[in-house]
Coordinates of C-alpha atoms in Angstrom, one line a residue:
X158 CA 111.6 32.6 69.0
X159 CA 110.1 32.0 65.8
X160 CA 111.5 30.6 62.4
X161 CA 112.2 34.2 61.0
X162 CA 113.1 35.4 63.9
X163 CA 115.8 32.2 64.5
X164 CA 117.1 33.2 60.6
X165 CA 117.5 36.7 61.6
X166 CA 119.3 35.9 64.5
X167 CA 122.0 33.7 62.4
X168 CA 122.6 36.5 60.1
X169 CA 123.8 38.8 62.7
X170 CA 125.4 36.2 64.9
X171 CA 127.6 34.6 62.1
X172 CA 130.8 36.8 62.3
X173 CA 134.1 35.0 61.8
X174 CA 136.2 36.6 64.9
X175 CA 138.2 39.3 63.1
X176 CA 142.2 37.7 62.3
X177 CA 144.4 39.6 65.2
X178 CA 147.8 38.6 66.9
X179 CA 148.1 37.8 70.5
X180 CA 151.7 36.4 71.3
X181 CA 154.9 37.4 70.2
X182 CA 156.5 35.3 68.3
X183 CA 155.4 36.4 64.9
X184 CA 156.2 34.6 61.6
X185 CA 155.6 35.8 58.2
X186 CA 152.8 38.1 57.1
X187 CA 151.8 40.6 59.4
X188 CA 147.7 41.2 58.2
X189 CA 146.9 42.0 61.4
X190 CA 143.2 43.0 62.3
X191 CA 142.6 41.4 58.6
X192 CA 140.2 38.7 56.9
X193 CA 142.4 36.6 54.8
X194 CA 140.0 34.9 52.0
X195 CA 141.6 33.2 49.1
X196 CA 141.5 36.3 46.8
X197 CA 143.5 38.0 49.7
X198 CA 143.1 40.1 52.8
X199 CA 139.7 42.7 53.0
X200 CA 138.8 44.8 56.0
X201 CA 136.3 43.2 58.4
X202 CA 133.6 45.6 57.7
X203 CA 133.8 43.5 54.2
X204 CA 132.8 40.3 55.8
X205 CA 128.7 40.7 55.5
X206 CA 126.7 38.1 56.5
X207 CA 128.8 35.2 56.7
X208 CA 128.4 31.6 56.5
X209 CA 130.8 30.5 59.3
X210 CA 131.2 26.5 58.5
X211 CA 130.3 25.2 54.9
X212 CA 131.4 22.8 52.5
X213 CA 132.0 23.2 48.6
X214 CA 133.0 19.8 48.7
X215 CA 134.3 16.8 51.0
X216 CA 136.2 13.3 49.9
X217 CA 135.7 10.9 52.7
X218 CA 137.8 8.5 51.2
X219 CA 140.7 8.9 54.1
X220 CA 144.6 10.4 54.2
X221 CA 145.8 7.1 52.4
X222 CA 143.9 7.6 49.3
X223 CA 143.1 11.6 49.1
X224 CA 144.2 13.4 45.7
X225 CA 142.7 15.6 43.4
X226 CA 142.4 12.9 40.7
X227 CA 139.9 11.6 43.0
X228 CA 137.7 14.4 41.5
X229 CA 137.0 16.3 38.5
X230 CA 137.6 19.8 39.9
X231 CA 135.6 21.5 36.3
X232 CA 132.8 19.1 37.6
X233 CA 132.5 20.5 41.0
X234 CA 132.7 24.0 40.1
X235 CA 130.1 23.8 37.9
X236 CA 127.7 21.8 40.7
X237 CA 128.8 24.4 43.3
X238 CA 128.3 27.8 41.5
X239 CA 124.5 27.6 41.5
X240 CA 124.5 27.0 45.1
X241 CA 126.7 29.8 45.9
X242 CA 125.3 32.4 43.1
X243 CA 121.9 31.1 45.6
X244 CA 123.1 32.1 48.9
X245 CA 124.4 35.7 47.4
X246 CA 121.4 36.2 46.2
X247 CA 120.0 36.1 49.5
X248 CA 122.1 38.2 51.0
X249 CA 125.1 36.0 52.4
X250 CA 128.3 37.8 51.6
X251 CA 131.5 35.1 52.9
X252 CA 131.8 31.9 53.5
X253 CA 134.0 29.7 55.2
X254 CA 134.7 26.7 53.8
X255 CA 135.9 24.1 56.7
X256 CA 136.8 21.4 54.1
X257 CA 140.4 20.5 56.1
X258 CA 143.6 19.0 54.0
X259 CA 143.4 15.2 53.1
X260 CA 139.8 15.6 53.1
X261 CA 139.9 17.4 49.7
X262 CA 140.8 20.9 50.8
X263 CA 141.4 22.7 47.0
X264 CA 142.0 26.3 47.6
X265 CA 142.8 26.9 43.6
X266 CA 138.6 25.7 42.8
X267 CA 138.0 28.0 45.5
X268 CA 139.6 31.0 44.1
X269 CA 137.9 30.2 41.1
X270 CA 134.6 29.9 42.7
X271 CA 134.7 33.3 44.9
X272 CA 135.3 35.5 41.6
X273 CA 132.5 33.5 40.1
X274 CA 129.9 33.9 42.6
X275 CA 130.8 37.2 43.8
X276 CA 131.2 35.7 47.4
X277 CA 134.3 36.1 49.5
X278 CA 135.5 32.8 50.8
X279 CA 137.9 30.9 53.7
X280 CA 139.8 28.3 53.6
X281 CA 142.2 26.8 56.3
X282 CA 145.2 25.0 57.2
X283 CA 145.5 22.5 60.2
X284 CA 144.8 18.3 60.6
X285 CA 141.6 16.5 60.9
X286 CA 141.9 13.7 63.6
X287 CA 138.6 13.1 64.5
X288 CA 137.2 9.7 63.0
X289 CA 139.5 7.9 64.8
X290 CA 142.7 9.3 62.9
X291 CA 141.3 8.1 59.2
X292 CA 141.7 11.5 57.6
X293 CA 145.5 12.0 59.2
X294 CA 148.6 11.5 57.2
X295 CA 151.2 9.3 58.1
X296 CA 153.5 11.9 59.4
X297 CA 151.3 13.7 61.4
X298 CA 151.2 10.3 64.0
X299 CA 155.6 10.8 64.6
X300 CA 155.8 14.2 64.1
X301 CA 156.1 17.0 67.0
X302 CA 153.7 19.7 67.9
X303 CA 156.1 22.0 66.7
X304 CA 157.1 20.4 63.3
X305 CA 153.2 20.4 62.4
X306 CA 152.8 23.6 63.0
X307 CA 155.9 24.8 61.3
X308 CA 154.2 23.2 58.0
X309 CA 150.8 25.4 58.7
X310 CA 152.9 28.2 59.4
X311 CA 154.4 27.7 56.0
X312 CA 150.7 27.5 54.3
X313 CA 150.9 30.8 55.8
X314 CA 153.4 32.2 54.8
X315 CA 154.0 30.7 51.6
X316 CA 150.5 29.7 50.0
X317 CA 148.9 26.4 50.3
X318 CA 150.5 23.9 47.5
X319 CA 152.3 26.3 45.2
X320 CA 148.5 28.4 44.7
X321 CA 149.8 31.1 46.8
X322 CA 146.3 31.5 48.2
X323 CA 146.6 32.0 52.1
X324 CA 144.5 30.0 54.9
X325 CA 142.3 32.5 56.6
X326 CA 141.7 30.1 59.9
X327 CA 143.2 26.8 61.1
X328 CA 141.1 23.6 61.1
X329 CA 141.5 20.5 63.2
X330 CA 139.2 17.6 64.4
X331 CA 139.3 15.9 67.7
X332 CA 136.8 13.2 68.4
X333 CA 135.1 13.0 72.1
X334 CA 137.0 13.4 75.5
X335 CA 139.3 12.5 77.2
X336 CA 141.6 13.9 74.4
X337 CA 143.6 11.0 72.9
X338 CA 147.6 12.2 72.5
X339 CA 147.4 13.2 68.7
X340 CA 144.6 15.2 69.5
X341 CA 146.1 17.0 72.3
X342 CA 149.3 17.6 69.6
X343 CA 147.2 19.1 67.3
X344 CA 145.4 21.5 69.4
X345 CA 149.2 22.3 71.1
X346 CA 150.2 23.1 67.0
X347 CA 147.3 25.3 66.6
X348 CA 148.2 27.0 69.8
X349 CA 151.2 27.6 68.0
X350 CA 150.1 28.6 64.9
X351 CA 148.2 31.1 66.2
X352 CA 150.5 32.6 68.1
X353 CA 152.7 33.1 65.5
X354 CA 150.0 34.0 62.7
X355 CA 147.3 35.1 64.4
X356 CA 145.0 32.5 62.8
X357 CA 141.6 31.7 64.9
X358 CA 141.4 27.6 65.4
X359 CA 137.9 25.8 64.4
X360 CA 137.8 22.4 66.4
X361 CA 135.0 20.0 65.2
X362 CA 134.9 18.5 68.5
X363 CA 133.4 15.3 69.4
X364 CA 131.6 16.9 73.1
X365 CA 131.2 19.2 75.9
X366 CA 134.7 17.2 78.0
X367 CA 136.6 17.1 74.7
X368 CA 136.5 21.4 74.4
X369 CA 137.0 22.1 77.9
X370 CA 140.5 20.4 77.7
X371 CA 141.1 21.7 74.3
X372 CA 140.7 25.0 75.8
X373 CA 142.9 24.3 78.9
X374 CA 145.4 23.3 76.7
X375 CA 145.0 26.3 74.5
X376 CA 145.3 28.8 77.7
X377 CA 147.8 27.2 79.5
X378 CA 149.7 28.1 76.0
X379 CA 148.9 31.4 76.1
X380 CA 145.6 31.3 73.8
X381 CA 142.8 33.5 74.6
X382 CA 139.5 31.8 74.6
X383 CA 138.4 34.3 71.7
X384 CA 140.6 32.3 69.4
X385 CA 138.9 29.0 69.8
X386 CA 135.5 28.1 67.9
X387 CA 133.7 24.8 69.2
X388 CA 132.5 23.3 66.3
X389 CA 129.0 21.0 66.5
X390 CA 128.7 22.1 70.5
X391 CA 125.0 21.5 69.3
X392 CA 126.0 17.7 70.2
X393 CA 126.8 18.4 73.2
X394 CA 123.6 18.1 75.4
X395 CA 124.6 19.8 78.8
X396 CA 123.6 23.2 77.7
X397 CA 126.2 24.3 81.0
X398 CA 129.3 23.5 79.3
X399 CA 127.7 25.3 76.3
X400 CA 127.8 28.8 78.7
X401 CA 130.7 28.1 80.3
X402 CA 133.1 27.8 77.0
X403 CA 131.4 31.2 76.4
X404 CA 131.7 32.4 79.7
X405 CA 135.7 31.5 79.1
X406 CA 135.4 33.9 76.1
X407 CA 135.2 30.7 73.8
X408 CA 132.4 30.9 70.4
X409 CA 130.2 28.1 70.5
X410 CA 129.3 27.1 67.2
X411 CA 125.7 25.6 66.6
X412 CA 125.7 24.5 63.3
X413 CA 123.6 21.5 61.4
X414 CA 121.1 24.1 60.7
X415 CA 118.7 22.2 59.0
X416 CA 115.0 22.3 58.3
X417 CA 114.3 19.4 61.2
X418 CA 117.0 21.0 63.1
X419 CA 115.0 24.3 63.8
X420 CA 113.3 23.6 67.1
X421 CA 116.8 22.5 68.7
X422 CA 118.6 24.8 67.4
X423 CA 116.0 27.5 68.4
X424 CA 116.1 25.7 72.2
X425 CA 120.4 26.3 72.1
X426 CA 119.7 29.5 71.4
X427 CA 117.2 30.9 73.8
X428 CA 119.1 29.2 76.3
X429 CA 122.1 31.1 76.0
X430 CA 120.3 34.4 75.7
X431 CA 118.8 33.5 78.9
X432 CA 122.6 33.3 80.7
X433 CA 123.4 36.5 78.6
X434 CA 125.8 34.6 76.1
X435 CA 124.0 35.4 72.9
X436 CA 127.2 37.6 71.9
X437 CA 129.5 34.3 71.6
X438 CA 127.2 32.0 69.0
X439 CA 127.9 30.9 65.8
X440 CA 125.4 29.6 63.2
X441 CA 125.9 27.9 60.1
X442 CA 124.6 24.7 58.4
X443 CA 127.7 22.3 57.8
X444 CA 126.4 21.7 54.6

């Protein structure tokens, strides 16, 4: 597989599973079979070629410390638009911008950056515990499963901070396996988040042990596989756990995409088309 024909393989395998409900307990707005971007819900037909895990911007700086005076939000939007007025121009039609809460998550710039660029974009609701917990706010150590998810649930239903702009997905972060406990309370939160909302769960994932048990904890709550996304499997080396979270009905997310990443990325790929699990990658740059 050559360097176009790796590009034109992302373009058609970057589709953000469509928003649909699979349990029963439903809370608040019912978009079902929806794409909820931060100008509102459009049809998924209206996705395009999509970007599935990008970054307008990111503040490293931890839970302790995170707030928007950290950051001139005029600033940033005028650094990002040429970037994303780029990308449309070259065909990409959504992204999804995986930028969790605490880690500079600002659905308002967003809104303001998706009319001016013409592009429709995500944004999310959900914890980040990877990094050893840095990017985790006090509470979310004492609090329960279910009083986390009850405050994604009310991104949902209510908008995110008083913008009124809806999280289209949920975003957490667990570092490598065996799952610590506040990992494995996230991912039970986002189980119930979903089942409530609907709301597909991206886990950046530290490897191949850490999503296998985010998944069993997911089913054994009643999650289909289709509602999980592994994000950076491409740092998982054992390309068998790669097919096997697919096999589960899982998307494996190879992103990084890089100009030095090519060749391995071009490797992931061909390997799953060989076990006929093509149909569950995701590609994006996590830029």
């Amino acid at each position: 597989m050559n360097r176009r024909r790796f590009l034109n393989a992302g373009a058609a395998a970057a589709v953000l599973p469509v928003l649909s409900r699979r349990g029963e307990a439903q809370e608040g707005p019912d978009f079902t079979g929806r794409i909820m971007t931060v100008l509102g819900p459009i049809a998924p037909e209206d996705l395009g070629a999509t970007l599935p895990h990008e970054h307008v911007m990111v503040d490293f700086g931890g839970a302790d410390v995170a707030s928007p005076d950290r950051y001139d939000a005029d600033e940033v939007f005028r650094v990002a638009l040429p970037h994303l007025e780029t990308i449309r121009e070259q065909g990409v039609r959504t992204l999804v911008e995986c930028t969790p809460a605490y880690l500079a998550r600002d659905p308002a710039l967003l809104q303001r950056l998706s009319r001016a660029a013409g592009l429709h974009i995500l944004t999310n609701t959900g914890y980040y515990a990877a990094s050893g917990g840095k990017f985790l706010p006090a509470h979310a150590r004492t609090e329960s499963a279910d009083a986390l998810a009850a405050r994604w649930l009310a991104e949902w239903r209510d908008g995110i901070g008083g913008t009124g702009v809806r999280p289209g997905f949920q975003k957490i972060g667990v570092d490598a396996g065996p799952l610590r406990e506040v990992g494995r309370k996230l991912v039970r939160a986002a189980a119930r988040v979903h089942l409530a909302s609907g709301l597909t769960v991206a886990a950046h994932t530290g490897d191949g042990l850490a999503a296998m048990q985010e998944l069993d904890l997911l089913q054994a709550k009643g999650v289909h596989p289709s509602a999980f996304i592994w994000v950076h499997a491409q740092s998982e080396t054992d390309g068998s756990l790669h097919a096997e979270a697919a096999a589960r009905g899982a998307w494996v997310e190879f992103d990084g995409v890089a100009p030095e990443t090519i060749d391995r990325h071009v490797d992931l790929i061909a390997a799953m088309r060989a076990k006929g699990r093509l149909d569950r990658i995701l590609l994006s740059h996590d830029a």
